[in-house]
mmCIF file of C-alpha atoms in Angstrom:
data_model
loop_
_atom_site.group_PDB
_atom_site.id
_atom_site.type_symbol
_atom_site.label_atom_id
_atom_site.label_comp_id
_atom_site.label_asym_id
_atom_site.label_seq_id
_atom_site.Cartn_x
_atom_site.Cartn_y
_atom_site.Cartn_z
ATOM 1 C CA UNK A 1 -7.704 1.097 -7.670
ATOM 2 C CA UNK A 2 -4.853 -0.525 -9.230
ATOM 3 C CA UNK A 3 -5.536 -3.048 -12.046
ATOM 4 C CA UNK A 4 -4.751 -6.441 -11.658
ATOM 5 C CA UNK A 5 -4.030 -8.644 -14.585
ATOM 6 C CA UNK A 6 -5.604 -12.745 -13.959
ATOM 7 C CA UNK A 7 -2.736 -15.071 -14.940
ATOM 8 C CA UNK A 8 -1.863 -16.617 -18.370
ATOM 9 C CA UNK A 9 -2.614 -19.988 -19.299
ATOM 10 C CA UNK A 10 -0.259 -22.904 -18.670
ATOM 11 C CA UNK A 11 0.382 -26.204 -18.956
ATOM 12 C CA UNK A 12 1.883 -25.964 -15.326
ATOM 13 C CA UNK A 13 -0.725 -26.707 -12.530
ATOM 14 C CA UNK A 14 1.355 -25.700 -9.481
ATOM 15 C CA UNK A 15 2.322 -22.737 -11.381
ATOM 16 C CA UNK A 16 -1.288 -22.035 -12.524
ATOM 17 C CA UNK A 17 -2.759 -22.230 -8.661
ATOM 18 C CA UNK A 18 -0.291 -20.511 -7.074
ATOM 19 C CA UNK A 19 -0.400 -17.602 -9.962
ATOM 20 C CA UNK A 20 -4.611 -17.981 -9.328
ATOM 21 C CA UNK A 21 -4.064 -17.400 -5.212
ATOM 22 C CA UNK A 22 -1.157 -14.333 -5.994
ATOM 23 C CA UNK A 23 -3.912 -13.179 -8.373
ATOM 24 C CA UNK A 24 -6.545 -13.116 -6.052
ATOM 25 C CA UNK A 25 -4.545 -11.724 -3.074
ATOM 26 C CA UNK A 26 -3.385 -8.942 -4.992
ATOM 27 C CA UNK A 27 -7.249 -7.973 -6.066
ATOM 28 C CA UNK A 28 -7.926 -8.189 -2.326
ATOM 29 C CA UNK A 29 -5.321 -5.750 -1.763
ATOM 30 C CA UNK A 30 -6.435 -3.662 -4.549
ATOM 31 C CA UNK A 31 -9.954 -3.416 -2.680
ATOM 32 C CA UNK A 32 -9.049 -2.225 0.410
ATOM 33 C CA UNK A 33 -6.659 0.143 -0.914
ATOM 34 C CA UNK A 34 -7.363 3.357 -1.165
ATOM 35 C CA UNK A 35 -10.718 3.601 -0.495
ATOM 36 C CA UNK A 36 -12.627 5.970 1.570
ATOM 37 C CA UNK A 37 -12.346 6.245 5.204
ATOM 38 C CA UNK A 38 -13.918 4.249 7.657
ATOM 39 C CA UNK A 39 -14.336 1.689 4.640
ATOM 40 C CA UNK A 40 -12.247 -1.070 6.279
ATOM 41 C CA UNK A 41 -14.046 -1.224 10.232
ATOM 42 C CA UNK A 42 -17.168 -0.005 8.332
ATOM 43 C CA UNK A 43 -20.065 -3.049 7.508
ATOM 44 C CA UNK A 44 -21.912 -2.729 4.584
ATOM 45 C CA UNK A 45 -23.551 -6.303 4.865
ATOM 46 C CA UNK A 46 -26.717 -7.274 7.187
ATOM 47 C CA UNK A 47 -24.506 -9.812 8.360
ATOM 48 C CA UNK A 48 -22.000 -7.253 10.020
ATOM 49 C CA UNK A 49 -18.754 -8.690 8.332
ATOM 50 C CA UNK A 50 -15.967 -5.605 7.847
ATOM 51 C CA UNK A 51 -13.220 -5.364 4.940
ATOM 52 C CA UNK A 52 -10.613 -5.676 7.531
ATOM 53 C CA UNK A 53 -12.420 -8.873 8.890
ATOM 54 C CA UNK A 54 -13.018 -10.382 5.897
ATOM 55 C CA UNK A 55 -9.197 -9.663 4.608
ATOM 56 C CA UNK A 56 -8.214 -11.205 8.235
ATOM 57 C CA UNK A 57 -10.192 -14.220 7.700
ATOM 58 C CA UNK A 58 -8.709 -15.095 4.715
ATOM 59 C CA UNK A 59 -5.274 -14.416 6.428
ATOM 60 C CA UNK A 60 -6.170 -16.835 9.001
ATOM 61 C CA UNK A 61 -7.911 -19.201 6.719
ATOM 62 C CA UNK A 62 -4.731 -19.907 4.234
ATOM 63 C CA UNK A 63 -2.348 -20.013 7.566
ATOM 64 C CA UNK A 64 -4.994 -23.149 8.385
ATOM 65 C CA UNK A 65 -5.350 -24.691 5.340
ATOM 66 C CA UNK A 66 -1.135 -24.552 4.488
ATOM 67 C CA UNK A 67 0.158 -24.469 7.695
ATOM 68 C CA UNK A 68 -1.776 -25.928 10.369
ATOM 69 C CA UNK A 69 -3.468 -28.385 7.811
ATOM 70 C CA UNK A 70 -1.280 -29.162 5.117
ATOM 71 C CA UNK A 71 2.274 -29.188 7.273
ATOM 72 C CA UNK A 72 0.960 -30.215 10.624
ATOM 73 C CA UNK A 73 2.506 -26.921 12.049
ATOM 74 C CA UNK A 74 1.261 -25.893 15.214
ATOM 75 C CA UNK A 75 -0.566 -22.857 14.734
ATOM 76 C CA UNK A 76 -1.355 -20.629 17.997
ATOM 77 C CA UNK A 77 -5.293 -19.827 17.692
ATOM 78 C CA UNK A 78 -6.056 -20.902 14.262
ATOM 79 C CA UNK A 79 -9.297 -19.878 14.507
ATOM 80 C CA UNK A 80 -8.077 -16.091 16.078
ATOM 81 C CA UNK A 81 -10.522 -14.320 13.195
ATOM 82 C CA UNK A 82 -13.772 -15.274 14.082
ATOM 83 C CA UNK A 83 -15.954 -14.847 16.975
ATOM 84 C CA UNK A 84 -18.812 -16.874 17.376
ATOM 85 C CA UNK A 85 -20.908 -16.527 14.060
ATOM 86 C CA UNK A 86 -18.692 -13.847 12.616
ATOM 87 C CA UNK A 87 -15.357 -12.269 11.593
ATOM 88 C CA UNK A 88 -13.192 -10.368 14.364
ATOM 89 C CA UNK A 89 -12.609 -7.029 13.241
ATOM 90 C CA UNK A 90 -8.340 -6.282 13.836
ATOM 91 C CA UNK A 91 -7.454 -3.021 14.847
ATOM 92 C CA UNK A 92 -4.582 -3.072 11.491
ATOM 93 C CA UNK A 93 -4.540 -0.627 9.096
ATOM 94 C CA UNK A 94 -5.108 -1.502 5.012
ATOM 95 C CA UNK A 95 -1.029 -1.302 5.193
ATOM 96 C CA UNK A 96 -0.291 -3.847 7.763
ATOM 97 C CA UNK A 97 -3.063 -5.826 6.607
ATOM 98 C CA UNK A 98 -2.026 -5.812 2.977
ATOM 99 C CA UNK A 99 1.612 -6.928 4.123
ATOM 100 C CA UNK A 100 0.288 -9.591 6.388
ATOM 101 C CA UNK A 101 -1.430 -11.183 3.262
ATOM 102 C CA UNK A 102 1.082 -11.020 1.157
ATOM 103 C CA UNK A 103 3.306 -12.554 3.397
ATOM 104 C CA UNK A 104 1.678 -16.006 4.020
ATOM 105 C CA UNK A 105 1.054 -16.009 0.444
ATOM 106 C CA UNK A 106 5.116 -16.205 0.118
ATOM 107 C CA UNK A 107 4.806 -18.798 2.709
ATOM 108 C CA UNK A 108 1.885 -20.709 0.576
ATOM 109 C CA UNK A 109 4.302 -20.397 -2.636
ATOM 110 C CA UNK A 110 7.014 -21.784 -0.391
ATOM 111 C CA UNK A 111 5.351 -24.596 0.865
ATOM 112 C CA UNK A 112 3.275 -25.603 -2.477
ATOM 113 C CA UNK A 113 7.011 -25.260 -4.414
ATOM 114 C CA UNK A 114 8.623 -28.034 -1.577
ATOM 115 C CA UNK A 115 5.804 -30.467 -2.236
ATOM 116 C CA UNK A 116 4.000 -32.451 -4.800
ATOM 117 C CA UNK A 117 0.257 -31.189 -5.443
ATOM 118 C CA UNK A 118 -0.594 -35.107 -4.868
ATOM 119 C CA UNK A 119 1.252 -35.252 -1.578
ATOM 120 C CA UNK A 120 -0.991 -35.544 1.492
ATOM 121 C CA UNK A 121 -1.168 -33.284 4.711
ATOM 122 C CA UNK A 122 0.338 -34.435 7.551
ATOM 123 C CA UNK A 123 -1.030 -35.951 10.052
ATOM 124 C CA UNK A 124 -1.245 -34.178 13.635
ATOM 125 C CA UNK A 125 -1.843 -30.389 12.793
ATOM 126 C CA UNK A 126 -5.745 -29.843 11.598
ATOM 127 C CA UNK A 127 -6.214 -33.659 10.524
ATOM 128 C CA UNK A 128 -6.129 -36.565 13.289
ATOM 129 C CA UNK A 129 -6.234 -39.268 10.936
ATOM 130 C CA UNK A 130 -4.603 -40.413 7.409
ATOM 131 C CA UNK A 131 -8.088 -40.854 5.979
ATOM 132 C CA UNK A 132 -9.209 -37.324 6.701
ATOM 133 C CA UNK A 133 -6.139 -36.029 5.384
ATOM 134 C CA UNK A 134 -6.676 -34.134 1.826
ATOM 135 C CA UNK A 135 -4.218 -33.948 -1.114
ATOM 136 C CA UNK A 136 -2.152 -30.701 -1.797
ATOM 137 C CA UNK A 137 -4.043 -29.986 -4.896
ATOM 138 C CA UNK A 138 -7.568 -30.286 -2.926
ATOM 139 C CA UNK A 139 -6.415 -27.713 -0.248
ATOM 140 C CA UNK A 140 -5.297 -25.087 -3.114
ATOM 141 C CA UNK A 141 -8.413 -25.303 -4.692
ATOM 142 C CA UNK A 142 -10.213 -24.873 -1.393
ATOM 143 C CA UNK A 143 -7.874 -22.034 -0.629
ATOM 144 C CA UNK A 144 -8.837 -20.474 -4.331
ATOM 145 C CA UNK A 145 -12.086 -20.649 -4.184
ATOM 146 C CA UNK A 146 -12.195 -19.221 -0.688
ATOM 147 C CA UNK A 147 -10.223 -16.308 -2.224
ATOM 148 C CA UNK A 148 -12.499 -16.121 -5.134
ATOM 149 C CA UNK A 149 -15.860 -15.949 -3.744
ATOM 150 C CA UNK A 150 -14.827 -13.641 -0.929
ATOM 151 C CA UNK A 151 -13.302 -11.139 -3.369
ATOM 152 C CA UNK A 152 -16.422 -10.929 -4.685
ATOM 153 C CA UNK A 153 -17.968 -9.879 -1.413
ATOM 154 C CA UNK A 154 -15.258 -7.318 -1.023
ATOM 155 C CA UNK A 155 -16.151 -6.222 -5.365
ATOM 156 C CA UNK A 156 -19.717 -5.557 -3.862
ATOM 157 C CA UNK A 157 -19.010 -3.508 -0.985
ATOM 158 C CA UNK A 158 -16.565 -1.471 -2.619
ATOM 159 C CA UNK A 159 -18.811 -0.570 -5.165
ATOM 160 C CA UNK A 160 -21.504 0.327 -2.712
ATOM 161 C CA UNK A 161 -18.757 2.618 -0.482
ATOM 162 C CA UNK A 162 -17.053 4.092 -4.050
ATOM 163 C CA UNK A 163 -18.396 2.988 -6.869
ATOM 164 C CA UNK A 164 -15.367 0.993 -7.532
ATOM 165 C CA UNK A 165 -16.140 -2.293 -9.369
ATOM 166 C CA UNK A 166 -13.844 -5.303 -10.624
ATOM 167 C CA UNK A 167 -9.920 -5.386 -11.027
ATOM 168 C CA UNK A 168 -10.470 -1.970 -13.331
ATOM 169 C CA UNK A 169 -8.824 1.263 -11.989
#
């Protein structure tokens, strides 16, 4: 697994959570690359939850929270990962599914570097009303701590599939 190195301190906040999120994506990709076969439509968990699911969820998650949420943007299925009380497995390999990440994390930087962290969404995508509608800097840290804890769900099943364990080689 290729190591991945957490970002430097700043004094820049936008540049801090948008380094955290790259960070986190890239550890993500780390996980489900190269390891053993069947690892990414394989479950590991009671729950039934699969690698590529859970890297699919957060796909769909950030296009929610940035796009759908914070722009208003009309999003077609937001909700396309999960079925019922789970993830939906995609039939994508750790390639397309690595590429797919990364790319609506360039979309996240884009949006996060055309706005102020204390702007507010937008009315009309994922929020109805101006009341409901959260600050920039409350949806990144949403977003990062979505990333965070599910990268350590993906830490755990790695290790059980390879022994593989934290951003390490």
């Amino acid at each position: 697994m290729t190591r991945v190195l957490e970002p430097d301190s700043t004094p820049d906040l936008r540049g801090l959570l948008l380094d955290y999120l790259g960070f986190y994506r890239a550890v993500v990709v780390a996980k489900v690359s190269g390891a053993p076969g069947g690892f990414l439509t394989a479950s590991a968990v009671p729950s039934g939850w699969t690698p590529a699911g859970l890297v699919n969820h957060l796909l769909h998650m950030e296009r929610r929270w940035i796009l759908w949420g914070f722009l208003a943007e009309p999003v077609l299925d937001p909700w396309a990962d999960s079925a019922g009380d789970g993830w939906i497995t995609p039939d994508a390999d750790e390639a397309s599914l690595a590429r797919a990440l990364l790319a609506q994390g360039e979309r996240t930087r884009a949006v996060v570097e055309a706005h102020e962290l204390d702007d507010h969404a937008r009315v009309g995508g994922r929020f109805r009303t101006a009341e409901e509608a959260p600050q920039l800097q409350w949806i990144l840290l949403h977003v990062l701590q979505e990333y965070a804890r599910h990268t350590g769900h993906l830490d755990i099943v790695r290790e059980i599939a390879d022994g593989s364990t934290g951003e390490e080689p």
